[in-house]
Coordinates of C-alpha atoms in Angstrom, one line a residue:
Chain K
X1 CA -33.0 -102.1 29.8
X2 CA -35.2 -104.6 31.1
X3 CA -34.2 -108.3 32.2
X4 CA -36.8 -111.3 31.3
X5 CA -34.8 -114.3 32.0
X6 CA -32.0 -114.3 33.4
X7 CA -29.5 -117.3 33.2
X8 CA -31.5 -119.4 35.9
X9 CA -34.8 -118.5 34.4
X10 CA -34.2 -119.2 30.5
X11 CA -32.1 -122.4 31.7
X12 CA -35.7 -123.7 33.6
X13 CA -37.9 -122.4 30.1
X14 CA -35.2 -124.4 27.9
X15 CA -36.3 -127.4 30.1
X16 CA -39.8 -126.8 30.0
X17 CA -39.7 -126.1 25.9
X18 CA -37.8 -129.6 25.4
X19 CA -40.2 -131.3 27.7
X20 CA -43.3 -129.9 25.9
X21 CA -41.9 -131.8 22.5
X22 CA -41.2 -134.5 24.2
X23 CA -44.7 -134.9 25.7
X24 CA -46.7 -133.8 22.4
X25 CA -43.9 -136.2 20.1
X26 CA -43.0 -139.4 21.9
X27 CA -40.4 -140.1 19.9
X28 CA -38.3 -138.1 17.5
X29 CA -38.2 -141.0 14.9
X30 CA -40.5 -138.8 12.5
X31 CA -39.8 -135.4 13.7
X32 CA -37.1 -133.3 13.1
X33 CA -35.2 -130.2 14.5
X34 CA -34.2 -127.1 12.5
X35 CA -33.2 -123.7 14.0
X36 CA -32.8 -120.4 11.8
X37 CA -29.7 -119.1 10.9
X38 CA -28.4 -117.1 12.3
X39 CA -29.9 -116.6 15.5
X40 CA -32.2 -119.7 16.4
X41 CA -29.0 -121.9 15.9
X42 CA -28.0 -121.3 19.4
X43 CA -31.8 -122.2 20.9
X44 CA -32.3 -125.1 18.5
X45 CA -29.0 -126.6 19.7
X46 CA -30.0 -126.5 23.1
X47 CA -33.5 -127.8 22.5
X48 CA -32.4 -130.4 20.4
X49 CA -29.5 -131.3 23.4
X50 CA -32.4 -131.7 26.2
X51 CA -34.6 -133.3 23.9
X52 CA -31.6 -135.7 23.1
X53 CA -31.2 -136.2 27.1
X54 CA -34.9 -137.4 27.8
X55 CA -35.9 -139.5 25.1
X56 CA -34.6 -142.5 23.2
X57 CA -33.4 -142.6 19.5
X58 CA -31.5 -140.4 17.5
X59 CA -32.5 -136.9 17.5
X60 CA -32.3 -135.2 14.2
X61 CA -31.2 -132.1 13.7
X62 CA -30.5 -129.3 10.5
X63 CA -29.7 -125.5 10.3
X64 CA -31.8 -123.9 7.6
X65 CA -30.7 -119.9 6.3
X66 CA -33.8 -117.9 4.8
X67 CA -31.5 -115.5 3.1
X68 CA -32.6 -115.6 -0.4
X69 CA -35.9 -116.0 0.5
X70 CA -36.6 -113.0 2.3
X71 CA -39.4 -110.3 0.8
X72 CA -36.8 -107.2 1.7
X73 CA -33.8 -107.7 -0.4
X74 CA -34.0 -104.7 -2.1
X75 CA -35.3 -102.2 0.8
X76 CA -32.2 -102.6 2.9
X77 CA -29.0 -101.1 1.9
X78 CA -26.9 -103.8 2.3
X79 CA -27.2 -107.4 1.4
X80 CA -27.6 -110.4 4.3
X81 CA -24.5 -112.4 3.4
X82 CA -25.9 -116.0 3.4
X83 CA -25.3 -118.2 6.4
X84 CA -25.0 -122.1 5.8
X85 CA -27.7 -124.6 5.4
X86 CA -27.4 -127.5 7.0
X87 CA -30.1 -130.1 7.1
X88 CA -28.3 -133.6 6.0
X89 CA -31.8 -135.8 6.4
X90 CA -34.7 -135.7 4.3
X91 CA -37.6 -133.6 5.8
X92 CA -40.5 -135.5 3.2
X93 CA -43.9 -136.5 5.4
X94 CA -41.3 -135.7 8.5
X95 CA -42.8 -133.4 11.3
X96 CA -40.5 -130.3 11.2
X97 CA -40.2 -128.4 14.2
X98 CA -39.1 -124.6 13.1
X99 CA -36.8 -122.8 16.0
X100 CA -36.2 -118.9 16.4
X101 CA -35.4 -116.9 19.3
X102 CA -37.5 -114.2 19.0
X103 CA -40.5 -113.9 16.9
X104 CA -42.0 -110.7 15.7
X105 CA -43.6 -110.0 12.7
X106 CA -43.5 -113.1 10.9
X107 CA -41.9 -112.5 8.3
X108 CA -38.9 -114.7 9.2
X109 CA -40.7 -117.6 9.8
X110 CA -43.0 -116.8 6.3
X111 CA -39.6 -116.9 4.8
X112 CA -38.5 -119.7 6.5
X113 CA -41.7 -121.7 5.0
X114 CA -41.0 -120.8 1.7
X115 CA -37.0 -122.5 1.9
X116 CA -38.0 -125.9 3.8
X117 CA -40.9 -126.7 1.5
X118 CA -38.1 -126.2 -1.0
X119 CA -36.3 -129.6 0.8
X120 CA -39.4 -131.9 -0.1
X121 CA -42.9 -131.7 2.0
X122 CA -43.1 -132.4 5.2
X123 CA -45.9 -133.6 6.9
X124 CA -46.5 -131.1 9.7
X125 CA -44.5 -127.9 10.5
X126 CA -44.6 -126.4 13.8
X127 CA -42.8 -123.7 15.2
X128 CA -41.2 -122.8 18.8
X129 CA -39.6 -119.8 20.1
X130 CA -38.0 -118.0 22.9
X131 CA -39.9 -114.9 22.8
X132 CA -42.8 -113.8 21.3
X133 CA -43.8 -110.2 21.0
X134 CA -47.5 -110.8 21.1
X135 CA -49.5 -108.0 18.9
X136 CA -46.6 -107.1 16.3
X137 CA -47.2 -110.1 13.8
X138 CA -47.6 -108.6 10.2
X139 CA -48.7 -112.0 8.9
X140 CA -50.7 -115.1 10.4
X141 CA -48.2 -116.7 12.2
X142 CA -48.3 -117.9 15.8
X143 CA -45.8 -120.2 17.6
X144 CA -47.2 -123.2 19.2
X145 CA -44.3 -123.3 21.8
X146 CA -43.5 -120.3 23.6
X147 CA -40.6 -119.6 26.0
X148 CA -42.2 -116.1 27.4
X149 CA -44.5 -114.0 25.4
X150 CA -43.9 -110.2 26.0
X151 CA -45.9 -106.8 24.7
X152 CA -43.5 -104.6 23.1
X153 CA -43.7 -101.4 20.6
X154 CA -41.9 -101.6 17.4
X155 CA -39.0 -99.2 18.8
X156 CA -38.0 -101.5 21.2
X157 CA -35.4 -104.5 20.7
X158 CA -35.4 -107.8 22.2
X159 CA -31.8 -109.0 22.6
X160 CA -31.0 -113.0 23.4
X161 CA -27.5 -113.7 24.7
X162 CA -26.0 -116.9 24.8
X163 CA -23.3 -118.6 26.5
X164 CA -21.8 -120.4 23.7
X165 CA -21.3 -117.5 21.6
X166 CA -21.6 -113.7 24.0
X167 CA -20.6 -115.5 27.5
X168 CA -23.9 -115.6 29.3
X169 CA -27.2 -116.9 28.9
X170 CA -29.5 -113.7 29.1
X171 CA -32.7 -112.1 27.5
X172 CA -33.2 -108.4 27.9
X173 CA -35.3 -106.1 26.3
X174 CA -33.8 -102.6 25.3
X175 CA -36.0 -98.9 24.8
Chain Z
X1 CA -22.3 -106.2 3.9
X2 CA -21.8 -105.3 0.3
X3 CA -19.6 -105.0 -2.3
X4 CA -17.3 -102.0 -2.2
X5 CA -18.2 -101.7 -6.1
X6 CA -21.7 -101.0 -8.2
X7 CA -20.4 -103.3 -11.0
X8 CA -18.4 -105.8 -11.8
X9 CA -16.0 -104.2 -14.6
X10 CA -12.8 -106.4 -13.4
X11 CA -11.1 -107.1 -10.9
X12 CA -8.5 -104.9 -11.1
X13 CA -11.0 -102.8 -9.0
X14 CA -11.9 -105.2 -6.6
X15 CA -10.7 -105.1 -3.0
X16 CA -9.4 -108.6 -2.0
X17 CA -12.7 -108.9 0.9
X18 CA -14.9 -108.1 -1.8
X19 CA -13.4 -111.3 -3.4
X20 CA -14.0 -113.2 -0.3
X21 CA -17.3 -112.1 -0.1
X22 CA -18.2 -113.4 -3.6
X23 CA -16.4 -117.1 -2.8
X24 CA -18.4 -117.6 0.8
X25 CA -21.9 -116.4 -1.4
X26 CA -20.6 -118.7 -3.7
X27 CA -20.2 -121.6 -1.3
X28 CA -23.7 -121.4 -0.6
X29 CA -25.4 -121.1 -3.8
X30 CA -23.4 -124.1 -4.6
X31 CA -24.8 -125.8 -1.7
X32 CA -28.7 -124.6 -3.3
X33 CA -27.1 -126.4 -6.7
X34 CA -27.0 -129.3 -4.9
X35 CA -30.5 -129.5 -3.5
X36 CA -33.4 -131.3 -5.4
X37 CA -34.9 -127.6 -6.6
X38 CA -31.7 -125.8 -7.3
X39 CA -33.5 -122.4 -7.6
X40 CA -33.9 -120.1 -5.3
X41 CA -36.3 -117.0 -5.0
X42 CA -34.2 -114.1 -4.3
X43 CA -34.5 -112.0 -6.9
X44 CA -37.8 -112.5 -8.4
X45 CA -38.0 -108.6 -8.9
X46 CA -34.9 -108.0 -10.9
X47 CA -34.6 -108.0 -14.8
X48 CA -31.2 -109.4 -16.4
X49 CA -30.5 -108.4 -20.1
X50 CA -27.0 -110.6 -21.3
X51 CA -25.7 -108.2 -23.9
X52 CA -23.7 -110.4 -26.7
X53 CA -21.4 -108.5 -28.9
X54 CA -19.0 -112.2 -29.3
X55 CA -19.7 -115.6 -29.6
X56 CA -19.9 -118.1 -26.2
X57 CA -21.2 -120.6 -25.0
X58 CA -19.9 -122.0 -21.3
X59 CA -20.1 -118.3 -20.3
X60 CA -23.8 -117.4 -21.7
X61 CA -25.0 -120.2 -20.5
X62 CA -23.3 -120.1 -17.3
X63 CA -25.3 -116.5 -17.0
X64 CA -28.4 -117.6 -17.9
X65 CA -28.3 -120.6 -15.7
X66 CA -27.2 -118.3 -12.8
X67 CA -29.7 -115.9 -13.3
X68 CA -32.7 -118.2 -13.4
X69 CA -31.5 -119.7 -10.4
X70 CA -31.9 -116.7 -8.7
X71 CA -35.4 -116.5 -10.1
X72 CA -34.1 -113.3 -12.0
X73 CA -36.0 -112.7 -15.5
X74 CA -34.0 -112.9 -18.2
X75 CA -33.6 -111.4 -21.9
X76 CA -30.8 -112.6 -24.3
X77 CA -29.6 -110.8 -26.8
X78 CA -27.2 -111.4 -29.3
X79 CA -25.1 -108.9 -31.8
X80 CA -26.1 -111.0 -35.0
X81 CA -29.5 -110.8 -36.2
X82 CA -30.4 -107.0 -33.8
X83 CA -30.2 -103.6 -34.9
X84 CA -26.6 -103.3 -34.4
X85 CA -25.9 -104.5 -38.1
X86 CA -28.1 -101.3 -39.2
X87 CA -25.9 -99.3 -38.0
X88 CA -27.0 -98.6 -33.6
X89 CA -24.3 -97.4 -31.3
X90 CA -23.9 -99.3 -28.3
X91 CA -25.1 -96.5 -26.0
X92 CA -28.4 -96.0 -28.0
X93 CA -28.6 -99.9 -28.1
X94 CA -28.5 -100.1 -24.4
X95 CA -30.5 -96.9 -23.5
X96 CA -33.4 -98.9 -25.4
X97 CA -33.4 -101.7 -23.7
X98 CA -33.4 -100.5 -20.2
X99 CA -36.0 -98.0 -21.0
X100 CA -37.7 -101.1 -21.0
X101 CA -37.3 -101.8 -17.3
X102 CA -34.0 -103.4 -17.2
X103 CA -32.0 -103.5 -14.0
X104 CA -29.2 -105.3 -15.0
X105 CA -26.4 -106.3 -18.0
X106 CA -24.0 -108.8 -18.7
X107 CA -22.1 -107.6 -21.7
X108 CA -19.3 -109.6 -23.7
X109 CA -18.0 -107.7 -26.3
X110 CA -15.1 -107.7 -28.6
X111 CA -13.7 -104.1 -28.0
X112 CA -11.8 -104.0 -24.6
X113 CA -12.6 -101.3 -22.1
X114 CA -16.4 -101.5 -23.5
X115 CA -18.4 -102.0 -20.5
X116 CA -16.4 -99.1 -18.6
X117 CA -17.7 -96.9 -21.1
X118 CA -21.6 -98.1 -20.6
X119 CA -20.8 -97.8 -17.3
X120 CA -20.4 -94.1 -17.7
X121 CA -23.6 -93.5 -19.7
X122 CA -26.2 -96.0 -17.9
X123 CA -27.5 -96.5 -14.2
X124 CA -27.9 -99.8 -14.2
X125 CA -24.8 -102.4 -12.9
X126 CA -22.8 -104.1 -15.3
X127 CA -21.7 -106.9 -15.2
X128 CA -18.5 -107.6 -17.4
X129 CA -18.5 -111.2 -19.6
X130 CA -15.1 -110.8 -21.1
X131 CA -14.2 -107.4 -23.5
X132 CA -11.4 -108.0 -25.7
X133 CA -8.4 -108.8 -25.0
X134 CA -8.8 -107.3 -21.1
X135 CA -11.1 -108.7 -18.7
X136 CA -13.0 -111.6 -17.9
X137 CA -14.2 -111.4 -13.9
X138 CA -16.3 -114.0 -13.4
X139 CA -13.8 -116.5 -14.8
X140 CA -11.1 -115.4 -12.8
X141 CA -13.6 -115.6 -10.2
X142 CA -14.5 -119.5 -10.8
X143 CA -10.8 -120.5 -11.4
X144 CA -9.7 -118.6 -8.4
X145 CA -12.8 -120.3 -6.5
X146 CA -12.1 -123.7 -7.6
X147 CA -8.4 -123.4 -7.3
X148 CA -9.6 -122.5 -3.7
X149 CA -11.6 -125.6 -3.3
X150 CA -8.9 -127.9 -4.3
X151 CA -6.0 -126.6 -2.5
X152 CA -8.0 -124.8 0.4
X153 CA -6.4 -121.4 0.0
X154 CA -4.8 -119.5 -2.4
X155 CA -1.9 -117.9 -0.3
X156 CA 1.3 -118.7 -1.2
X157 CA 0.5 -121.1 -4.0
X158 CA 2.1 -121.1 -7.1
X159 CA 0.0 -120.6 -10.3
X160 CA 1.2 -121.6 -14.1
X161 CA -0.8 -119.4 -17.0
X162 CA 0.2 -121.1 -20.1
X163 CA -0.1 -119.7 -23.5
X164 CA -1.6 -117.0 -25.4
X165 CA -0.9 -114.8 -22.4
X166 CA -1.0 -111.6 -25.0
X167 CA -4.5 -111.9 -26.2
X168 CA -6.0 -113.5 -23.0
X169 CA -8.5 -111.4 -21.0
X170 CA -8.7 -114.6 -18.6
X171 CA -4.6 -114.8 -17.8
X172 CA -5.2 -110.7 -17.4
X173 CA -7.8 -111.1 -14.9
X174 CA -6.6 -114.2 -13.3
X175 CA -3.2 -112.4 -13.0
X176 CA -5.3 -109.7 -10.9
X177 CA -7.5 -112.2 -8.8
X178 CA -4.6 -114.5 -8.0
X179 CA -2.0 -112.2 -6.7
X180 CA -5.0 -110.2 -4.6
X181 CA -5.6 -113.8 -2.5
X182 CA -1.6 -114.1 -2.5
X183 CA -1.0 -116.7 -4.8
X184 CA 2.0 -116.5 -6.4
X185 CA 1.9 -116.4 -11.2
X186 CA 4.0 -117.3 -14.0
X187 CA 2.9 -116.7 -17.5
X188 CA 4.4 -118.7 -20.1
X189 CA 4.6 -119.9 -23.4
X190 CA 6.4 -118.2 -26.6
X191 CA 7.9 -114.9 -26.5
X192 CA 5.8 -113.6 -28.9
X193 CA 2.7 -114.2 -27.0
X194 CA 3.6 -112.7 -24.0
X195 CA 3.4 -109.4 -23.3
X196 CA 6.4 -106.6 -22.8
X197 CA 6.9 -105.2 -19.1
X198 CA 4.0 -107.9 -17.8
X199 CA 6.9 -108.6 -15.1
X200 CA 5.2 -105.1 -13.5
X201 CA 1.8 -106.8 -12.7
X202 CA 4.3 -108.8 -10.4
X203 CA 4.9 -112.2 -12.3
X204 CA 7.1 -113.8 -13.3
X205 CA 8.0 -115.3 -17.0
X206 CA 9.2 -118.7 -18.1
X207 CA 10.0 -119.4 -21.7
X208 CA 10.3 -122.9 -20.9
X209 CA 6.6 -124.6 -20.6
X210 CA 8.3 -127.5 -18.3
X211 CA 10.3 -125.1 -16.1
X212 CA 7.0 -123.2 -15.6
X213 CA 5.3 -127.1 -14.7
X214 CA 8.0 -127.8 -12.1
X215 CA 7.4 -125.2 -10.7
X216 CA 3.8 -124.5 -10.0
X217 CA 0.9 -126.5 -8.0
X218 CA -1.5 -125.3 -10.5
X219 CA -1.5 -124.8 -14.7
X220 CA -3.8 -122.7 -16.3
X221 CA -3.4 -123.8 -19.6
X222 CA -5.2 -121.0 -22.4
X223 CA -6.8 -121.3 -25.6
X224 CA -4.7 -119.9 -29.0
X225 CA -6.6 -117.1 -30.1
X226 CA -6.1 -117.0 -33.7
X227 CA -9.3 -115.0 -34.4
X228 CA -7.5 -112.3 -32.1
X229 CA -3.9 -112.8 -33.8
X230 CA -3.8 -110.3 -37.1
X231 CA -0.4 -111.3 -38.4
X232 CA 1.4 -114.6 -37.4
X233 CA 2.9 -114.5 -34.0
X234 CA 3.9 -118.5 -34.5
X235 CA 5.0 -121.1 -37.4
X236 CA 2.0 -123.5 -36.9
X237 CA 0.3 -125.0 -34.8
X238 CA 2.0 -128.3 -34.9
X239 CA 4.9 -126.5 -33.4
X240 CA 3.4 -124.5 -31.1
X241 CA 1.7 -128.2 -29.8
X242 CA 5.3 -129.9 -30.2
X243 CA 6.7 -126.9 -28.2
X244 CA 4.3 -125.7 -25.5
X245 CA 1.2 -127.8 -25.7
X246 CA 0.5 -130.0 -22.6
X247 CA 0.6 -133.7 -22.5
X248 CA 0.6 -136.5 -20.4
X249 CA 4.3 -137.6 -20.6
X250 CA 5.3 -133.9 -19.7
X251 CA 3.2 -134.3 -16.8
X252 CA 4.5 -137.6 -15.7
X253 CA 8.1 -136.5 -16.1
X254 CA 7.4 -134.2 -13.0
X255 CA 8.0 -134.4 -9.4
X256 CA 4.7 -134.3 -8.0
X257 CA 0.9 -133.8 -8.9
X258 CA 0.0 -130.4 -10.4
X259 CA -3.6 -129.2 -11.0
X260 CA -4.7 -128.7 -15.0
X261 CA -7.0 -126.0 -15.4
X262 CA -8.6 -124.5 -18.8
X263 CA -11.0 -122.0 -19.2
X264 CA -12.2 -123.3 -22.2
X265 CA -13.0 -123.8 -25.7
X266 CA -10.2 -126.4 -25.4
X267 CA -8.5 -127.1 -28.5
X268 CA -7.5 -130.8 -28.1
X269 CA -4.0 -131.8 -29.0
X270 CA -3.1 -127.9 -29.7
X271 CA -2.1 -126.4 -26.3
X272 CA -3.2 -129.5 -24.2
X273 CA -3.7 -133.0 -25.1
X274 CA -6.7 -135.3 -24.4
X275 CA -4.7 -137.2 -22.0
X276 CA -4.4 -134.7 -20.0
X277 CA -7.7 -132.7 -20.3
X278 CA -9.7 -135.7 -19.6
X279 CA -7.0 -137.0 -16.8
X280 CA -7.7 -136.9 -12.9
X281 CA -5.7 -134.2 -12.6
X282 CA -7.9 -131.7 -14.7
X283 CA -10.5 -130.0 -12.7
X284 CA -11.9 -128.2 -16.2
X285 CA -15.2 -129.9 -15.4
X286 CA -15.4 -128.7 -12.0
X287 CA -14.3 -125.1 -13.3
X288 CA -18.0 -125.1 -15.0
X289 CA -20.0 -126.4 -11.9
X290 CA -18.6 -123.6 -10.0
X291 CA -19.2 -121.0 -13.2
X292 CA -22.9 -121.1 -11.9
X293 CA -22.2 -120.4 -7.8
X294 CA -19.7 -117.7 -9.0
X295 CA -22.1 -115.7 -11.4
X296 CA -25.3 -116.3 -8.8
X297 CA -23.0 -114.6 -6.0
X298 CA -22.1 -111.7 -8.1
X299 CA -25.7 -111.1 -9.7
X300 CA -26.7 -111.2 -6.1
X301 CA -24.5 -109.3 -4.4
X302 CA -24.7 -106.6 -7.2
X303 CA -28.2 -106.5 -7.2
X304 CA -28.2 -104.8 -3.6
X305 CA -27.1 -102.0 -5.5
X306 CA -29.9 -101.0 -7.4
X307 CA -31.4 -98.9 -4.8
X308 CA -28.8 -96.5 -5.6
X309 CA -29.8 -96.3 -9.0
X310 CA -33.5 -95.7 -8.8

């Protein structure tokens, strides 16, 4: 088990992340927040806090669930028991800003596509995460904000803590 | 997660957190209902035959409706105008169609206990939409669901089933779903509609339809089933109305405010009046809406199951 931020280092890359839309969005009147249930809800609620902090207006901000819009339904044996959406604005000619905690190979955030444009069309979606395992992707999909960008091989498991919900803010990475 | 069972036969073999797994789906595919495109494309890849043996039409439709939501492709099919009037059993009638790629059925059909026995000669799940005078899942399901929704939970509250409790497959599998979330039932209306020894599925019985009232937070009031009824089991229907039907002066006469429930076809002014279908206290409408949630959370929940099959 390998540590990449620890609570001091993910607290100064939540800064940095919040500061970067900040500087490239001025003001938040036409650009909107949503994290990815289940796990981005935690890093999109802290962006969307700092963000809040440092700029003027109203800061708006939805959960979205890609459940039943994900390509492997049928491969697991289970089902993913559907989280809740939330996302109580309209998103039409909006500039969405997509959060996940880790992203891998894309497919999440593929999915994730597919169920906003399902909310109307916004005008510009971008995308920020945590972590990005660089050289994993399956599809075309960068992030234009990254927290830390690690290499990793497919056995390996990136595992974001947080305090709201495991009692510390931690990122490790686990053989 | 998953369901603990590969079909949905009735809920007499459901496990109460299966039930809670289907209501929290359920709360989200309502939640999809509500957006501007109320469709959702989860099960693109599946194939849903809805196998017809009776007459309906909330609960066909309801299917239907569910399934394309799910982006599911459908076939209907319906006993009148197919092969079964030359003469086709129900096994070779089945065994055709999902030799045709079918991964999927919703059956209705008029003999009880019928979709237990596909069950034992196909692969595919099975989804049960009312046989005989049995089951009905997905109705106890939604009336369970939006009993829920009104009242917040179903423990400890006190459910009315009112009428043709004999022939009902919805009071049977209401009687199940109800007293699995710890609800407390009484079944009432005449003696001759109500089954011997029913006391052993834990209800209670009350003669007297405005006993029963006082009593509950919640009336489910049931259809008279005189297709089902092969010698007469009442004078008339005038009397059964005078005697047990529902109406608004009944309901006024009480102490507080019950819920009015029916699962439909209502027969107005038989065992519940206008005045009280169409009243604020009926949530019948509502019952409907939340047909579709119910029957999208089962298909997809079920349809998890399908790698077992192949």
């Amino acid at each position: 088990m390998k540590i990449l931020l620890d609570h001091k280092q993910l607290d100064i890359t939540l800064q940095r992340l919040a500061h970067q839309l900040a500087e490239n969005h001025l003001t938040f009147h036409d650009t909107v927040i949503i994290g990815i249930q289940p796990r981005g809800i935690w890093l999109s609620q802290r962006i969307a806090r700092i963000v809040q902090e440092i700029t003027t207006g109203n800061v708006q901000y939805g959960k979205l669930d890609i459940t039943f819009y994900r390509d492997d339904i049928h491969q697991q044996g289970d089902m993913h028991l559907p989280a809740h959406t939330d996302i109580p604005f309209s998103i039409e000619d909006k500039s969405v800003v997509l959060v996940d905690d880790v992203l891998h190979t894309g497919r999440t955030i593929r999915a994730a596509m597919d169920a906003l444009i399902d909310f109307g069309r916004p005008k510009k979606v971008e995308l920020l995460v945590l972590i990005d395992r660089r050289f994993s992707r399956e599809l075309p999909i960068q992030p234009d904000y990254v927290g830390r960008t690690i290499d990793t091989i497919i056995t390996q498991k990136v595992k974001v803590y947080w305090q709201e919900k495991d009692n510390k803010d931690e990122v490790v990475l686990l053989d | 997660m998953s369901l603990s069972v590969k079909h949905l036969l009735g809920i007499k073999e459901l496990q109460q957190q299966d039930i809670e797994q289907i209501f929290q789906t359920a709360d989200n595919f309502k939640q999809v209902l509500q957006r501007s495109i109320r469709k959702v494309p989860a099960l693109r890849d599946t194939t849903i035959v809805n196998l017809f043996f009776e007459n309906s039409t909330r609960t066909r439709i309801s299917f239907e409706l569910a399934e394309k939501r799910l982006s599911a492709d459908t076939v209907n099919f319906s006993s009148s105008g197919s092969s079964v009037s030359k003469g086709e059993t129900l096994i070779d009638t089945v065994k055709n169609i999902l030799s045709m790629k079918v991964d999927m059925i919703v059956m209705r059909h008029s003999a009880s206990g019928a979709p237990w026995f596909l069950a034992k000669h196909v692969d595919a799940s099975i989804i049960n939409a009312g046989d005989g005078t049995n089951e009905h899942p997905t109705q106890a399901l939604l009336d369970a669901y939006s009993i829920r929704e009104q009242l917040g939970s179903l423990k400890g509250k006190r459910v009315t089933i009112i009428g043709d409790i004999m022939h009902s497959r919805v009071a049977l599998s209401n009687i199940f779903c109800l007293s699995k979330l710890g609800a407390e039932v009484t079944v009432s209306g005449p003696p001759t509609l109500i089954p011997k020894h029913i006391q052993d599925l834990g209800v209670r019985v009350e003669y007297d339809v405005k006993k029963a009232l006082e009593w509950c937070d919640v009336a489910n009031v049931l259809r008279i089933q005189l297709e089902r009824q092969h010698k007469p089991l009442f004078s008339t229907l005038r009397e059964y109305a005078i005697y047990y039907g529902v109406n608004k002066q009944m309901l006024e006469s009480l102490q507080r405010d019950i819920i009015i429930m029916h699962p439909g076809p209502i027969n107005r002014g038989v065992e519940i009046n206008s005045d009280v279908a169409d009243s604020k206290h009926s949530i019948i409408l509502n019952q409907v809406e939340n047909g579709v949630a119910i029957r999208m959370a089962v298909i997809y929940l079920l349809s998890g199951k399908r790698d077992l099959v192949d």
